[in-house]
Amino acid sequence: MDTDEQHTRAGGGDRRRWFTVGYKRQVVEETLTGDTSVSVVARRHDLNSNQLFNWRRHYRNGLLEETANSGAALMPVHVADAQVAATAEPPGSPRPPSAGGEVEIHLSGGHRVVVRGDADHAALRVALEVLSG
């Protein structure tokens, strides 16, 4: 098994492995071609056959598709001081009047976004697109 395809959680005695979507698709497709049984393919890849049956069901339901966000990663964020951020704008740039309120947005993935005061519309749009997945 390729090390790029499998990841093991570090620490403790727990040996929980994480597999990429591409690897899951590859193993499932092995079970769909030829006369090899699911349990033989599972043993070949050191998997539990129930896990492989689960992956097959996900494959049939279109849940093992590569998505544009599959390469998404967390990036470090640095929050600037409010005064520094205010002076970073070019002089004379038009700003909408301050709403001064608070908006709370609940997304379907269980994420909650709270926006207080003025918000950069472009940054908020990007954040909502990423969290909505």
PDB file of N, CA and C in Angstrom, residues 23-114:
ATOM      1  N   TYR A  23      -7.712   6.296  -3.268  1.00  0.00           N
ATOM      2  CA  TYR A  23      -7.395   4.924  -2.871  1.00  0.00           C
ATOM      3  C   TYR A  23      -8.667   4.104  -2.681  1.00  0.00           C
ATOM      4  N   LYS A  24      -9.671   4.693  -2.027  1.00  0.00           N
ATOM      5  CA  LYS A  24     -10.941   3.988  -1.820  1.00  0.00           C
ATOM      6  C   LYS A  24     -11.560   3.609  -3.158  1.00  0.00           C
ATOM      7  N   ARG A  25     -11.554   4.551  -4.107  1.00  0.00           N
ATOM      8  CA  ARG A  25     -12.122   4.279  -5.434  1.00  0.00           C
ATOM      9  C   ARG A  25     -11.362   3.138  -6.113  1.00  0.00           C
ATOM     10  N   GLN A  26     -10.038   3.148  -6.004  1.00  0.00           N
ATOM     11  CA  GLN A  26      -9.216   2.122  -6.638  1.00  0.00           C
ATOM     12  C   GLN A  26      -9.561   0.737  -6.087  1.00  0.00           C
ATOM     13  N   VAL A  27      -9.666   0.631  -4.765  1.00  0.00           N
ATOM     14  CA  VAL A  27      -9.959  -0.665  -4.145  1.00  0.00           C
ATOM     15  C   VAL A  27     -11.372  -1.116  -4.501  1.00  0.00           C
ATOM     16  N   VAL A  28     -12.332  -0.202  -4.471  1.00  0.00           N
ATOM     17  CA  VAL A  28     -13.715  -0.553  -4.820  1.00  0.00           C
ATOM     18  C   VAL A  28     -13.780  -1.026  -6.262  1.00  0.00           C
ATOM     19  N   GLU A  29     -13.085  -0.347  -7.162  1.00  0.00           N
ATOM     20  CA  GLU A  29     -13.114  -0.732  -8.575  1.00  0.00           C
ATOM     21  C   GLU A  29     -12.504  -2.111  -8.789  1.00  0.00           C
ATOM     22  N   GLU A  30     -11.559  -2.514  -7.935  1.00  0.00           N
ATOM     23  CA  GLU A  30     -11.028  -3.883  -8.004  1.00  0.00           C
ATOM     24  C   GLU A  30     -12.134  -4.903  -7.753  1.00  0.00           C
ATOM     25  N   THR A  31     -13.060  -4.571  -6.855  1.00  0.00           N
ATOM     26  CA  THR A  31     -14.137  -5.517  -6.540  1.00  0.00           C
ATOM     27  C   THR A  31     -15.187  -5.561  -7.637  1.00  0.00           C
ATOM     28  N   LEU A  32     -15.229  -4.537  -8.480  1.00  0.00           N
ATOM     29  CA  LEU A  32     -16.246  -4.474  -9.528  1.00  0.00           C
ATOM     30  C   LEU A  32     -15.794  -5.123 -10.827  1.00  0.00           C
ATOM     31  N   THR A  33     -14.498  -5.389 -10.951  1.00  0.00           N
ATOM     32  CA  THR A  33     -13.979  -6.021 -12.161  1.00  0.00           C
ATOM     33  C   THR A  33     -13.512  -7.427 -11.826  1.00  0.00           C
ATOM     34  N   GLY A  34     -13.753  -8.333 -12.713  1.00  0.00           N
ATOM     35  CA  GLY A  34     -13.297  -9.704 -12.523  1.00  0.00           C
ATOM     36  C   GLY A  34     -14.189 -10.497 -11.582  1.00  0.00           C
ATOM     37  N   ASP A  35     -13.705 -11.693 -11.241  1.00  0.00           N
ATOM     38  CA  ASP A  35     -14.473 -12.615 -10.405  1.00  0.00           C
ATOM     39  C   ASP A  35     -13.979 -12.646  -8.968  1.00  0.00           C
ATOM     40  N   THR A  36     -13.168 -11.695  -8.562  1.00  0.00           N
ATOM     41  CA  THR A  36     -12.612 -11.684  -7.215  1.00  0.00           C
ATOM     42  C   THR A  36     -13.670 -11.223  -6.219  1.00  0.00           C
ATOM     43  N   SER A  37     -13.790 -11.938  -5.105  1.00  0.00           N
ATOM     44  CA  SER A  37     -14.786 -11.567  -4.093  1.00  0.00           C
ATOM     45  C   SER A  37     -14.308 -10.358  -3.287  1.00  0.00           C
ATOM     46  N   VAL A  38     -15.257  -9.705  -2.650  1.00  0.00           N
ATOM     47  CA  VAL A  38     -14.951  -8.530  -1.837  1.00  0.00           C
ATOM     48  C   VAL A  38     -14.013  -8.906  -0.696  1.00  0.00           C
ATOM     49  N   SER A  39     -14.236 -10.049  -0.071  1.00  0.00           N
ATOM     50  CA  SER A  39     -13.394 -10.426   1.069  1.00  0.00           C
ATOM     51  C   SER A  39     -11.956 -10.705   0.638  1.00  0.00           C
ATOM     52  N   VAL A  40     -11.751 -11.235  -0.561  1.00  0.00           N
ATOM     53  CA  VAL A  40     -10.385 -11.475  -1.043  1.00  0.00           C
ATOM     54  C   VAL A  40      -9.676 -10.142  -1.285  1.00  0.00           C
ATOM     55  N   VAL A  41     -10.374  -9.199  -1.912  1.00  0.00           N
ATOM     56  CA  VAL A  41      -9.785  -7.873  -2.152  1.00  0.00           C
ATOM     57  C   VAL A  41      -9.503  -7.184  -0.816  1.00  0.00           C
ATOM     58  N   ALA A  42     -10.411  -7.309   0.140  1.00  0.00           N
ATOM     59  CA  ALA A  42     -10.219  -6.695   1.459  1.00  0.00           C
ATOM     60  C   ALA A  42      -8.972  -7.261   2.131  1.00  0.00           C
ATOM     61  N   ARG A  43      -8.812  -8.581   2.094  1.00  0.00           N
ATOM     62  CA  ARG A  43      -7.622  -9.199   2.703  1.00  0.00           C
ATOM     63  C   ARG A  43      -6.347  -8.741   2.001  1.00  0.00           C
ATOM     64  N   ARG A  44      -6.410  -8.624   0.687  1.00  0.00           N
ATOM     65  CA  ARG A  44      -5.244  -8.198  -0.089  1.00  0.00           C
ATOM     66  C   ARG A  44      -4.774  -6.805   0.347  1.00  0.00           C
ATOM     67  N   HIS A  45      -5.721  -5.955   0.753  1.00  0.00           N
ATOM     68  CA  HIS A  45      -5.387  -4.585   1.142  1.00  0.00           C
ATOM     69  C   HIS A  45      -5.402  -4.385   2.655  1.00  0.00           C
ATOM     70  N   ASP A  46      -5.465  -5.485   3.400  1.00  0.00           N
ATOM     71  CA  ASP A  46      -5.474  -5.421   4.867  1.00  0.00           C
ATOM     72  C   ASP A  46      -6.623  -4.551   5.377  1.00  0.00           C
ATOM     73  N   LEU A  47      -7.824  -4.811   4.830  1.00  0.00           N
ATOM     74  CA  LEU A  47      -9.030  -4.081   5.218  1.00  0.00           C
ATOM     75  C   LEU A  47     -10.056  -5.053   5.766  1.00  0.00           C
ATOM     76  N   ASN A  48     -10.991  -4.544   6.525  1.00  0.00           N
ATOM     77  CA  ASN A  48     -12.138  -5.320   6.963  1.00  0.00           C
ATOM     78  C   ASN A  48     -13.135  -5.334   5.806  1.00  0.00           C
ATOM     79  N   SER A  49     -13.710  -6.486   5.509  1.00  0.00           N
ATOM     80  CA  SER A  49     -14.634  -6.559   4.371  1.00  0.00           C
ATOM     81  C   SER A  49     -15.863  -5.675   4.576  1.00  0.00           C
ATOM     82  N   ASN A  50     -16.298  -5.489   5.833  1.00  0.00           N
ATOM     83  CA  ASN A  50     -17.430  -4.586   6.081  1.00  0.00           C
ATOM     84  C   ASN A  50     -17.089  -3.153   5.674  1.00  0.00           C
ATOM     85  N   GLN A  51     -15.849  -2.757   5.934  1.00  0.00           N
ATOM     86  CA  GLN A  51     -15.414  -1.421   5.534  1.00  0.00           C
ATOM     87  C   GLN A  51     -15.460  -1.284   4.011  1.00  0.00           C
ATOM     88  N   LEU A  52     -15.024  -2.321   3.323  1.00  0.00           N
ATOM     89  CA  LEU A  52     -15.023  -2.292   1.863  1.00  0.00           C
ATOM     90  C   LEU A  52     -16.446  -2.286   1.304  1.00  0.00           C
ATOM     91  N   PHE A  53     -17.361  -3.016   1.931  1.00  0.00           N
ATOM     92  CA  PHE A  53     -18.769  -2.967   1.509  1.00  0.00           C
ATOM     93  C   PHE A  53     -19.334  -1.555   1.708  1.00  0.00           C
ATOM     94  N   ASN A  54     -18.925  -0.903   2.791  1.00  0.00           N
ATOM     95  CA  ASN A  54     -19.329   0.491   3.034  1.00  0.00           C
ATOM     96  C   ASN A  54     -18.834   1.395   1.909  1.00  0.00           C
ATOM     97  N   TRP A  55     -17.567   1.240   1.541  1.00  0.00           N
ATOM     98  CA  TRP A  55     -17.001   2.048   0.465  1.00  0.00           C
ATOM     99  C   TRP A  55     -17.734   1.790  -0.845  1.00  0.00           C
ATOM    100  N   ARG A  56     -18.115   0.522  -1.098  1.00  0.00           N
ATOM    101  CA  ARG A  56     -18.859   0.199  -2.329  1.00  0.00           C
ATOM    102  C   ARG A  56     -20.199   0.923  -2.351  1.00  0.00           C
ATOM    103  N   ARG A  57     -20.877   0.965  -1.209  1.00  0.00           N
ATOM    104  CA  ARG A  57     -22.167   1.662  -1.138  1.00  0.00           C
ATOM    105  C   ARG A  57     -21.967   3.154  -1.402  1.00  0.00           C
ATOM    106  N   HIS A  58     -20.930   3.730  -0.797  1.00  0.00           N
ATOM    107  CA  HIS A  58     -20.628   5.143  -1.038  1.00  0.00           C
ATOM    108  C   HIS A  58     -20.306   5.381  -2.514  1.00  0.00           C
ATOM    109  N   TYR A  59     -19.582   4.458  -3.126  1.00  0.00           N
ATOM    110  CA  TYR A  59     -19.220   4.558  -4.538  1.00  0.00           C
ATOM    111  C   TYR A  59     -20.481   4.568  -5.403  1.00  0.00           C
ATOM    112  N   ARG A  60     -21.406   3.644  -5.124  1.00  0.00           N
ATOM    113  CA  ARG A  60     -22.667   3.577  -5.889  1.00  0.00           C
ATOM    114  C   ARG A  60     -23.486   4.850  -5.725  1.00  0.00           C
ATOM    115  N   ASN A  61     -23.436   5.457  -4.539  1.00  0.00           N
ATOM    116  CA  ASN A  61     -24.220   6.666  -4.268  1.00  0.00           C
ATOM    117  C   ASN A  61     -23.493   7.947  -4.665  1.00  0.00           C
ATOM    118  N   GLY A  62     -22.320   7.823  -5.288  1.00  0.00           N
ATOM    119  CA  GLY A  62     -21.582   8.992  -5.753  1.00  0.00           C
ATOM    120  C   GLY A  62     -20.866   9.759  -4.663  1.00  0.00           C
ATOM    121  N   LEU A  63     -20.637   9.119  -3.517  1.00  0.00           N
ATOM    122  CA  LEU A  63     -19.993   9.808  -2.401  1.00  0.00           C
ATOM    123  C   LEU A  63     -18.472   9.673  -2.404  1.00  0.00           C
ATOM    124  N   LEU A  64     -17.932   8.922  -3.373  1.00  0.00           N
ATOM    125  CA  LEU A  64     -16.473   8.782  -3.460  1.00  0.00           C
ATOM    126  C   LEU A  64     -15.944   9.531  -4.678  1.00  0.00           C
ATOM    127  N   GLU A  65     -16.520  10.676  -4.956  1.00  0.00           N
ATOM    128  CA  GLU A  65     -16.075  11.498  -6.077  1.00  0.00           C
ATOM    129  C   GLU A  65     -14.990  12.445  -5.595  1.00  0.00           C
ATOM    130  N   GLU A  66     -13.993  12.663  -6.445  1.00  0.00           N
ATOM    131  CA  GLU A  66     -12.969  13.666  -6.146  1.00  0.00           C
ATOM    132  C   GLU A  66     -13.634  15.026  -6.259  1.00  0.00           C
ATOM    133  N   THR A  67     -13.409  15.895  -5.303  1.00  0.00           N
ATOM    134  CA  THR A  67     -14.005  17.226  -5.345  1.00  0.00           C
ATOM    135  C   THR A  67     -12.918  18.273  -5.481  1.00  0.00           C
ATOM    136  N   ALA A  68     -13.338  19.453  -5.858  1.00  0.00           N
ATOM    137  CA  ALA A  68     -12.382  20.555  -5.994  1.00  0.00           C
ATOM    138  C   ALA A  68     -11.759  20.901  -4.649  1.00  0.00           C
ATOM    139  N   ASN A  69     -12.471  20.654  -3.553  1.00  0.00           N
ATOM    140  CA  ASN A  69     -11.965  21.000  -2.225  1.00  0.00           C
ATOM    141  C   ASN A  69     -11.130  19.891  -1.608  1.00  0.00           C
ATOM    142  N   SER A  70     -10.930  18.768  -2.342  1.00  0.00           N
ATOM    143  CA  SER A  70     -10.209  17.661  -1.725  1.00  0.00           C
ATOM    144  C   SER A  70      -8.759  18.027  -1.411  1.00  0.00           C
ATOM    145  N   GLY A  71      -8.200  19.035  -2.096  1.00  0.00           N
ATOM    146  CA  GLY A  71      -6.850  19.471  -1.804  1.00  0.00           C
ATOM    147  C   GLY A  71      -6.810  20.636  -0.838  1.00  0.00           C
ATOM    148  N   ALA A  72      -7.934  20.940  -0.236  1.00  0.00           N
ATOM    149  CA  ALA A  72      -8.000  22.084   0.674  1.00  0.00           C
ATOM    150  C   ALA A  72      -7.141  21.820   1.902  1.00  0.00           C
ATOM    151  N   ALA A  73      -6.565  22.874   2.407  1.00  0.00           N
ATOM    152  CA  ALA A  73      -5.725  22.750   3.594  1.00  0.00           C
ATOM    153  C   ALA A  73      -5.979  23.939   4.506  1.00  0.00           C
ATOM    154  N   LEU A  74      -5.697  23.744   5.767  1.00  0.00           N
ATOM    155  CA  LEU A  74      -5.808  24.847   6.716  1.00  0.00           C
ATOM    156  C   LEU A  74      -4.573  25.730   6.580  1.00  0.00           C
ATOM    157  N   MET A  75      -4.795  27.014   6.611  1.00  0.00           N
ATOM    158  CA  MET A  75      -3.704  27.968   6.477  1.00  0.00           C
ATOM    159  C   MET A  75      -3.650  28.830   7.730  1.00  0.00           C
ATOM    160  N   PRO A  76      -2.445  29.266   8.128  1.00  0.00           N
ATOM    161  CA  PRO A  76      -2.354  30.129   9.305  1.00  0.00           C
ATOM    162  C   PRO A  76      -2.994  31.483   9.017  1.00  0.00           C
ATOM    163  N   VAL A  77      -3.623  32.046  10.019  1.00  0.00           N
ATOM    164  CA  VAL A  77      -4.287  33.340   9.895  1.00  0.00           C
ATOM    165  C   VAL A  77      -3.693  34.280  10.926  1.00  0.00           C
ATOM    166  N   HIS A  78      -3.394  35.486  10.510  1.00  0.00           N
ATOM    167  CA  HIS A  78      -2.886  36.512  11.415  1.00  0.00           C
ATOM    168  C   HIS A  78      -3.884  37.658  11.411  1.00  0.00           C
ATOM    169  N   VAL A  79      -4.412  37.996  12.558  1.00  0.00           N
ATOM    170  CA  VAL A  79      -5.386  39.070  12.677  1.00  0.00           C
ATOM    171  C   VAL A  79      -4.637  40.354  12.994  1.00  0.00           C
ATOM    172  N   ALA A  80      -4.864  41.349  12.145  1.00  0.00           N
ATOM    173  CA  ALA A  80      -4.183  42.632  12.326  1.00  0.00           C
ATOM    174  C   ALA A  80      -4.927  43.473  13.348  1.00  0.00           C
ATOM    175  N   ASP A  81      -4.197  44.360  13.985  1.00  0.00           N
ATOM    176  CA  ASP A  81      -4.792  45.309  14.915  1.00  0.00           C
ATOM    177  C   ASP A  81      -5.795  46.171  14.148  1.00  0.00           C
ATOM    178  N   ALA A  82      -6.897  46.544  14.781  1.00  0.00           N
ATOM    179  CA  ALA A  82      -7.961  47.295  14.114  1.00  0.00           C
ATOM    180  C   ALA A  82      -7.446  48.601  13.531  1.00  0.00           C
ATOM    181  N   GLN A  83      -6.565  49.311  14.246  1.00  0.00           N
ATOM    182  CA  GLN A  83      -6.034  50.574  13.733  1.00  0.00           C
ATOM    183  C   GLN A  83      -5.150  50.340  12.522  1.00  0.00           C
ATOM    184  N   VAL A  84      -4.329  49.298  12.567  1.00  0.00           N
ATOM    185  CA  VAL A  84      -3.459  48.993  11.439  1.00  0.00           C
ATOM    186  C   VAL A  84      -4.302  48.625  10.228  1.00  0.00           C
ATOM    187  N   ALA A  85      -5.340  47.822  10.425  1.00  0.00           N
ATOM    188  CA  ALA A  85      -6.195  47.416   9.316  1.00  0.00           C
ATOM    189  C   ALA A  85      -6.896  48.618   8.714  1.00  0.00           C
ATOM    190  N   ALA A  86      -7.304  49.567   9.539  1.00  0.00           N
ATOM    191  CA  ALA A  86      -8.001  50.750   9.037  1.00  0.00           C
ATOM    192  C   ALA A  86      -7.068  51.620   8.213  1.00  0.00           C
ATOM    193  N   THR A  87      -5.801  51.713   8.580  1.00  0.00           N
ATOM    194  CA  THR A  87      -4.867  52.548   7.833  1.00  0.00           C
ATOM    195  C   THR A  87      -4.321  51.833   6.610  1.00  0.00           C
ATOM    196  N   ALA A  88      -4.536  50.529   6.496  1.00  0.00           N
ATOM    197  CA  ALA A  88      -4.017  49.782   5.364  1.00  0.00           C
ATOM    198  C   ALA A  88      -4.811  50.049   4.090  1.00  0.00           C
ATOM    199  N   GLU A  89      -6.006  50.600   4.191  1.00  0.00           N
ATOM    200  CA  GLU A  89      -6.809  50.888   3.008  1.00  0.00           C
ATOM    201  C   GLU A  89      -6.253  52.108   2.296  1.00  0.00           C
ATOM    202  N   PRO A  90      -6.330  52.108   0.967  1.00  0.00           N
ATOM    203  CA  PRO A  90      -5.858  53.284   0.240  1.00  0.00           C
ATOM    204  C   PRO A  90      -6.711  54.496   0.585  1.00  0.00           C
ATOM    205  N   PRO A  91      -6.102  55.664   0.700  1.00  0.00           N
ATOM    206  CA  PRO A  91      -6.870  56.855   1.053  1.00  0.00           C
ATOM    207  C   PRO A  91      -7.903  57.172  -0.026  1.00  0.00           C
ATOM    208  N   GLY A  92      -9.081  57.582   0.432  1.00  0.00           N
ATOM    209  CA  GLY A  92     -10.145  57.968  -0.486  1.00  0.00           C
ATOM    210  C   GLY A  92     -10.958  56.806  -1.028  1.00  0.00           C
ATOM    211  N   SER A  93     -10.692  55.571  -0.572  1.00  0.00           N
ATOM    212  CA  SER A  93     -11.485  54.441  -1.072  1.00  0.00           C
ATOM    213  C   SER A  93     -12.872  54.494  -0.443  1.00  0.00           C
ATOM    214  N   PRO A  94     -13.908  54.319  -1.248  1.00  0.00           N
ATOM    215  CA  PRO A  94     -15.272  54.407  -0.713  1.00  0.00           C
ATOM    216  C   PRO A  94     -15.589  53.224   0.189  1.00  0.00           C
ATOM    217  N   ARG A  95     -16.227  53.492   1.316  1.00  0.00           N
ATOM    218  CA  ARG A  95     -16.642  52.446   2.255  1.00  0.00           C
ATOM    219  C   ARG A  95     -18.128  52.621   2.504  1.00  0.00           C
ATOM    220  N   PRO A  96     -18.873  51.527   2.525  1.00  0.00           N
ATOM    221  CA  PRO A  96     -20.287  51.648   2.865  1.00  0.00           C
ATOM    222  C   PRO A  96     -20.431  52.056   4.326  1.00  0.00           C
ATOM    223  N   PRO A  97     -21.530  52.679   4.678  1.00  0.00           N
ATOM    224  CA  PRO A  97     -21.725  53.062   6.078  1.00  0.00           C
ATOM    225  C   PRO A  97     -21.723  51.837   6.983  1.00  0.00           C
ATOM    226  N   SER A  98     -21.232  52.008   8.200  1.00  0.00           N
ATOM    227  CA  SER A  98     -21.118  50.911   9.153  1.00  0.00           C
ATOM    228  C   SER A  98     -22.492  50.426   9.592  1.00  0.00           C
ATOM    229  N   ALA A  99     -22.684  49.109   9.480  1.00  0.00           N
ATOM    230  CA  ALA A  99     -23.939  48.514   9.940  1.00  0.00           C
ATOM    231  C   ALA A  99     -23.927  48.420  11.457  1.00  0.00           C
ATOM    232  N   GLY A 100     -22.776  48.121  12.038  1.00  0.00           N
ATOM    233  CA  GLY A 100     -22.622  48.091  13.479  1.00  0.00           C
ATOM    234  C   GLY A 100     -23.387  46.991  14.179  1.00  0.00           C
ATOM    235  N   GLY A 101     -23.990  46.079  13.465  1.00  0.00           N
ATOM    236  CA  GLY A 101     -24.769  45.016  14.089  1.00  0.00           C
ATOM    237  C   GLY A 101     -24.013  43.708  14.131  1.00  0.00           C
ATOM    238  N   GLU A 102     -24.766  42.650  14.287  1.00  0.00           N
ATOM    239  CA  GLU A 102     -24.193  41.313  14.345  1.00  0.00           C
ATOM    240  C   GLU A 102     -25.072  40.380  13.531  1.00  0.00           C
ATOM    241  N   VAL A 103     -24.444  39.554  12.698  1.00  0.00           N
ATOM    242  CA  VAL A 103     -25.160  38.576  11.890  1.00  0.00           C
ATOM    243  C   VAL A 103     -24.598  37.207  12.231  1.00  0.00           C
ATOM    244  N   GLU A 104     -25.481  36.262  12.488  1.00  0.00           N
ATOM    245  CA  GLU A 104     -25.070  34.889  12.777  1.00  0.00           C
ATOM    246  C   GLU A 104     -25.610  34.006  11.662  1.00  0.00           C
ATOM    247  N   ILE A 105     -24.709  33.248  11.019  1.00  0.00           N
ATOM    248  CA  ILE A 105     -25.073  32.405   9.882  1.00  0.00           C
ATOM    249  C   ILE A 105     -24.812  30.957  10.262  1.00  0.00           C
ATOM    250  N   HIS A 106     -25.843  30.115  10.148  1.00  0.00           N
ATOM    251  CA  HIS A 106     -25.710  28.678  10.408  1.00  0.00           C
ATOM    252  C   HIS A 106     -25.681  27.958   9.066  1.00  0.00           C
ATOM    253  N   LEU A 107     -24.604  27.206   8.810  1.00  0.00           N
ATOM    254  CA  LEU A 107     -24.456  26.486   7.552  1.00  0.00           C
ATOM    255  C   LEU A 107     -24.845  25.031   7.738  1.00  0.00           C
ATOM    256  N   SER A 108     -25.165  24.374   6.633  1.00  0.00           N
ATOM    257  CA  SER A 108     -25.661  23.001   6.698  1.00  0.00           C
ATOM    258  C   SER A 108     -24.625  22.023   7.247  1.00  0.00           C
ATOM    259  N   GLY A 109     -23.345  22.282   7.095  1.00  0.00           N
ATOM    260  CA  GLY A 109     -22.308  21.379   7.585  1.00  0.00           C
ATOM    261  C   GLY A 109     -22.065  21.480   9.072  1.00  0.00           C
ATOM    262  N   GLY A 110     -22.895  22.243   9.781  1.00  0.00           N
ATOM    263  CA  GLY A 110     -22.727  22.399  11.214  1.00  0.00           C
ATOM    264  C   GLY A 110     -21.844  23.582  11.591  1.00  0.00           C
ATOM    265  N   HIS A 111     -21.349  24.300  10.580  1.00  0.00           N
ATOM    266  CA  HIS A 111     -20.522  25.473  10.857  1.00  0.00           C
ATOM    267  C   HIS A 111     -21.414  26.655  11.222  1.00  0.00           C
ATOM    268  N   ARG A 112     -20.892  27.535  12.062  1.00  0.00           N
ATOM    269  CA  ARG A 112     -21.603  28.748  12.465  1.00  0.00           C
ATOM    270  C   ARG A 112     -20.643  29.909  12.285  1.00  0.00           C
ATOM    271  N   VAL A 113     -21.091  30.929  11.581  1.00  0.00           N
ATOM    272  CA  VAL A 113     -20.273  32.110  11.328  1.00  0.00           C
ATOM    273  C   VAL A 113     -20.963  33.306  11.968  1.00  0.00           C
ATOM    274  N   VAL A 114     -20.228  34.051  12.792  1.00  0.00           N
ATOM    275  CA  VAL A 114     -20.760  35.259  13.415  1.00  0.00           C
ATOM    276  C   VAL A 114     -19.970  36.439  12.859  1.00  0.00           C
TER     277      VAL A 114
END
